[in-house]
């Protein structure tokens, strides 16, 4: 596996984990930024 493939796989993994965390913890993240609408697709 070359460096580009490795970097892209790590990037995809990090992005997926970040997205899952944001979906699961949307209420605390919304409170942190002071927003009232905390639904994902609403």
PDB file of C-alpha atoms in Angstrom, residues 21-40:
ATOM      1  CA  UNK A  21     -19.736  10.896  17.213  1.00  0.00           C
ATOM      2  CA  UNK A  22     -21.529  14.018  15.973  1.00  0.00           C
ATOM      3  CA  UNK A  23     -24.721  12.077  15.283  1.00  0.00           C
ATOM      4  CA  UNK A  24     -24.667  10.305  18.646  1.00  0.00           C
ATOM      5  CA  UNK A  25     -23.727  13.375  20.690  1.00  0.00           C
ATOM      6  CA  UNK A  26     -25.758  15.990  18.827  1.00  0.00           C
ATOM      7  CA  UNK A  27     -27.470  17.367  21.952  1.00  0.00           C
ATOM      8  CA  UNK A  28     -24.274  18.156  23.922  1.00  0.00           C
ATOM      9  CA  UNK A  29     -22.618  19.551  20.796  1.00  0.00           C
ATOM     10  CA  UNK A  30     -25.633  21.799  20.136  1.00  0.00           C
ATOM     11  CA  UNK A  31     -25.531  23.072  23.720  1.00  0.00           C
ATOM     12  CA  UNK A  32     -21.790  23.688  23.400  1.00  0.00           C
ATOM     13  CA  UNK A  33     -22.333  25.967  20.406  1.00  0.00           C
ATOM     14  CA  UNK A  34     -25.531  27.496  21.798  1.00  0.00           C
ATOM     15  CA  UNK A  35     -27.909  26.390  19.040  1.00  0.00           C
ATOM     16  CA  UNK A  36     -31.525  25.464  19.625  1.00  0.00           C
ATOM     17  CA  UNK A  37     -32.129  23.118  16.683  1.00  0.00           C
ATOM     18  CA  UNK A  38     -30.204  19.940  17.397  1.00  0.00           C
ATOM     19  CA  UNK A  39     -31.961  17.488  15.091  1.00  0.00           C
ATOM     20  CA  UNK A  40     -29.828  15.895  12.408  1.00  0.00           C
TER      21      UNK A  40
END
